[in-house]
Tab-separated table of C-alpha atoms in Angstrom:
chain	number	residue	atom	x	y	z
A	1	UNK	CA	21.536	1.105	-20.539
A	2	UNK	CA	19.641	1.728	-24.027
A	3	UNK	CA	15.760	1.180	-24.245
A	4	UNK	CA	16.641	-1.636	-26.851
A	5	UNK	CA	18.797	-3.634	-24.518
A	6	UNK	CA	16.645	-2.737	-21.251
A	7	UNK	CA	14.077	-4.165	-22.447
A	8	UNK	CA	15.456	-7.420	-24.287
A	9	UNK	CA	16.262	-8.076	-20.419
A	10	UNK	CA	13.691	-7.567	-19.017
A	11	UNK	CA	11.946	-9.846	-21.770
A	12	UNK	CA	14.491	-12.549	-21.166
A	13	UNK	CA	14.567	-11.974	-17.071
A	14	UNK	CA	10.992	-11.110	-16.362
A	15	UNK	CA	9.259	-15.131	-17.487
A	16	UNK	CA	12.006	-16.554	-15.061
A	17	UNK	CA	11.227	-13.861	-12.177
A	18	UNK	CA	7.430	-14.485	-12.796
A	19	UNK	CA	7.738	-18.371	-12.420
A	20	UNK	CA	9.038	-18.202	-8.852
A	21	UNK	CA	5.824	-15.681	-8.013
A	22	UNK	CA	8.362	-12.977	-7.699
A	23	UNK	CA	8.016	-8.997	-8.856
A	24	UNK	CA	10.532	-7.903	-10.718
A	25	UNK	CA	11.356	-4.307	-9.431
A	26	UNK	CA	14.179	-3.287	-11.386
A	27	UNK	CA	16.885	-4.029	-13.508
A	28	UNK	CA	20.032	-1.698	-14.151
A	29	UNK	CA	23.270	-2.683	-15.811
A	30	UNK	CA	26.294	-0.337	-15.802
A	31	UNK	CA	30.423	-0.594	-15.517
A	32	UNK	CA	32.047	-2.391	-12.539
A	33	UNK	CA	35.729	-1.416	-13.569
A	34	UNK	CA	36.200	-3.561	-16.727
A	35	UNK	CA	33.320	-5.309	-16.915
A	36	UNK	CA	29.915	-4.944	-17.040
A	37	UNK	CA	27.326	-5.265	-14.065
A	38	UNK	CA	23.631	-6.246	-14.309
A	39	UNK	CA	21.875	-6.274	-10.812
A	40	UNK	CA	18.469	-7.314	-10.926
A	41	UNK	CA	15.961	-6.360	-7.748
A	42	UNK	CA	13.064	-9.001	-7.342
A	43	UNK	CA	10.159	-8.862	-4.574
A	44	UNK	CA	7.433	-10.565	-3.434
A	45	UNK	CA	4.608	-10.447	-0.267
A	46	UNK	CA	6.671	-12.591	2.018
A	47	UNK	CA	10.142	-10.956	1.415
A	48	UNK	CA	12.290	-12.663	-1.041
A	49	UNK	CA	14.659	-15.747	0.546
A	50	UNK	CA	18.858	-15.909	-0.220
A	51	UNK	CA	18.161	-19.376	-1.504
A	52	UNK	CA	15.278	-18.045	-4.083
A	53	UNK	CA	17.868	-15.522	-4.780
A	54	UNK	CA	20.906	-17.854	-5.599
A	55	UNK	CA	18.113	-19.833	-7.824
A	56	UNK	CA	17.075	-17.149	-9.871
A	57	UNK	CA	20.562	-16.181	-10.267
A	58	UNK	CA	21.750	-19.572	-11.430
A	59	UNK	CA	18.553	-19.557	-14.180
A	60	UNK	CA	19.051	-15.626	-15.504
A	61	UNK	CA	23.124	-16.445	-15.682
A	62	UNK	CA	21.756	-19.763	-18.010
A	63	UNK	CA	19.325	-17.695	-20.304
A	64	UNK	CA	21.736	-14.816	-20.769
A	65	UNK	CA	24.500	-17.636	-21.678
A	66	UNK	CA	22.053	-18.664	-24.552
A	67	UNK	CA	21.774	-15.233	-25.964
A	68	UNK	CA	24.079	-12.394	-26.559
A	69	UNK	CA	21.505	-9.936	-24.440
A	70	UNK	CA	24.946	-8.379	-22.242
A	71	UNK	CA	27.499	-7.857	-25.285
A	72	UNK	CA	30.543	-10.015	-25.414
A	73	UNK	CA	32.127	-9.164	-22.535
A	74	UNK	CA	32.751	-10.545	-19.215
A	75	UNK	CA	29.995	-9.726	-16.775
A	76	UNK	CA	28.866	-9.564	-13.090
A	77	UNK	CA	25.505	-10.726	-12.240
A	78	UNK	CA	23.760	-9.765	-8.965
A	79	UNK	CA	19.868	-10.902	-7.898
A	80	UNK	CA	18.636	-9.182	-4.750
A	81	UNK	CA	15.886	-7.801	-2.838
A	82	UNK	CA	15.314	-4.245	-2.735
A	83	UNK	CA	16.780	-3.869	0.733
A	84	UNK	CA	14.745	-2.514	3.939
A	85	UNK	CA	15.202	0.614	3.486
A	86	UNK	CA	14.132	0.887	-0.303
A	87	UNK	CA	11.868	3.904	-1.694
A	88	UNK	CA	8.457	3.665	-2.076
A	89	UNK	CA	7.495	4.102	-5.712
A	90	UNK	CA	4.715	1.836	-6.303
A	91	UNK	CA	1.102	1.053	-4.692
A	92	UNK	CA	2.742	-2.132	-3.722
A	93	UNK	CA	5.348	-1.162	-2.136
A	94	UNK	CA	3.719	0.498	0.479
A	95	UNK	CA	1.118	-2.097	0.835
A	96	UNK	CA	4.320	-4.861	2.001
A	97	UNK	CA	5.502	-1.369	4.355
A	98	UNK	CA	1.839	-1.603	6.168
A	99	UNK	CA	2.902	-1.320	10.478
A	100	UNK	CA	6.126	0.200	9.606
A	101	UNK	CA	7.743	3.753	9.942
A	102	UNK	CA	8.466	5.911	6.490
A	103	UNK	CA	10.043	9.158	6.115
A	104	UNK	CA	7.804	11.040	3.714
A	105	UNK	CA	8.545	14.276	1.537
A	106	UNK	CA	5.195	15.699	0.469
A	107	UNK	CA	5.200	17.769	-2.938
A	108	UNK	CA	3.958	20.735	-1.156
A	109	UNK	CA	7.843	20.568	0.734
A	110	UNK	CA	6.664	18.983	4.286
A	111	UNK	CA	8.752	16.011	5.413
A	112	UNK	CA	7.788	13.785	8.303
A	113	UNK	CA	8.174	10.697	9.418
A	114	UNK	CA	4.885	8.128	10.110
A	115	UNK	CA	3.467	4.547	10.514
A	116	UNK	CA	1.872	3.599	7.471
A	117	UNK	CA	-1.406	2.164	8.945
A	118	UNK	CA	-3.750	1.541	6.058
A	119	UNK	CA	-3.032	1.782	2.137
A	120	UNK	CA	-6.073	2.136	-0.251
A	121	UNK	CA	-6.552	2.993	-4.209
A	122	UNK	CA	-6.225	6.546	-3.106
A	123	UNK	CA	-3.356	7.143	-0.709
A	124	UNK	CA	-2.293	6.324	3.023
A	125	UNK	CA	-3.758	6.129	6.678
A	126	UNK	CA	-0.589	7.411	8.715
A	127	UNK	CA	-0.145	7.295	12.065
A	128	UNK	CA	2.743	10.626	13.335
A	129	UNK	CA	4.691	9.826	16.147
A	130	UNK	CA	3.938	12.195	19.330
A	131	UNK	CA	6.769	14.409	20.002
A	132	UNK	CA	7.989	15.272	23.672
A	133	UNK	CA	5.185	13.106	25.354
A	134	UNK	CA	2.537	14.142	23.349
A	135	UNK	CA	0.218	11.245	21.789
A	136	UNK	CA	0.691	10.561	18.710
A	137	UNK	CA	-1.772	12.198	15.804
A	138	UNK	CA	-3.778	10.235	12.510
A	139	UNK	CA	-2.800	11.725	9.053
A	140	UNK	CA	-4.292	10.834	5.829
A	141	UNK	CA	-1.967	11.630	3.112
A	142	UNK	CA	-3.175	11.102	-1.208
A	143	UNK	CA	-0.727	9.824	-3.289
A	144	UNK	CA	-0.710	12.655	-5.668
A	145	UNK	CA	0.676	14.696	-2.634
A	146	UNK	CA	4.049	12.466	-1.956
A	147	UNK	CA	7.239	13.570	-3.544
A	148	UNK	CA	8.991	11.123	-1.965
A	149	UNK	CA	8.498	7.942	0.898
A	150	UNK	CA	11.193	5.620	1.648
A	151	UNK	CA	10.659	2.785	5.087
A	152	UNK	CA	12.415	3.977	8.139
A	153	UNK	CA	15.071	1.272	9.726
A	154	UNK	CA	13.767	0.588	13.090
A	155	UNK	CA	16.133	-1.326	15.670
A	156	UNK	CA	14.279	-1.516	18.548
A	157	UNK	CA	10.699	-1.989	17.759
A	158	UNK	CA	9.022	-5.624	18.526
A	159	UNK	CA	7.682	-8.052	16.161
A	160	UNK	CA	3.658	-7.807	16.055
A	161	UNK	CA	4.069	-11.465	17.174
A	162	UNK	CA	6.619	-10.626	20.720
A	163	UNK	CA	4.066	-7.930	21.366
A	164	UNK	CA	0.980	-10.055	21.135
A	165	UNK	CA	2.488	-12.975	23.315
């Protein structure tokens, strides 16, 4: 996608996104076959319902309608939430990934997984699994130092709320 038309989207997309308190977190448009796809990825602190998603969709499909901001062809639109297992690219990303587990790669070539515990200005208070029995150790890692972070899937850990009851 050009800079030019990237960001005529994102001018068009981005008012609608910010009226339902939303983030936009990306928007990418490329071929599906014969016609064109434009996914856009919105987020917020609570998560980001399938009804707020059909909503948004029905609005972005009506201002792109008015303009000529995807070309003349036909079109597949797509509005979704980043997924759980998205990267973490952004301070607020891993503020919403607070209690859960991310695999980091550090720039220095370490890779780990840990329970982000704390986020600040600065970096993350991390909390490394114990391996074999052992108890598990505190890690304070600086932005600057992570490569790459994307949240862990877990299935079998309990909701804050089962293990407080």
């Amino acid at each position: 996608m050009s800079t030019t038309q990237s960001d005529r989207l994102r001018g068009l997309i981005e008012p609608l996104v910010d009226a339902k308190d939303l983030d936009l977190e990306e928007i990418e448009v490329s071929r599906a076959g014969r016609r064109g796809l434009l996914r856009v990825v919105v987020d917020s602190e609570e998560g980001v319902e399938l009804d707020v998603c059909a909503e948004l969709s029905r609005e972005i499909s009506e201002k792109l309608d008015e303009t000529d901001a995807m070309g003349e062809g036909e079109y597949v639109l797509e509005v979704s939430s980043p997924g759980a297992d998205r990267p973490l690219t952004e301070h607020r990303h891993y503020v919403r990934a607070t209690g859960r587990l991310a695999k980091l790669q550090l720039v220095a070539g370490d890779e780990f997984v840990a329970r982000i515990l704390a986020v600040d200005e600065d970096g993350l208070d991390l909390e490394v699994p114990g391996v074999k029995g052992r108890k598990p150790t505190a890690r304070r890692v600086e932005f600057a130092d992570i490569a790459k972070a994307r949240v862990e899937i877990e299935f079998n850990r309990k909701d804050k709320k089962e293990e407080e009851a």
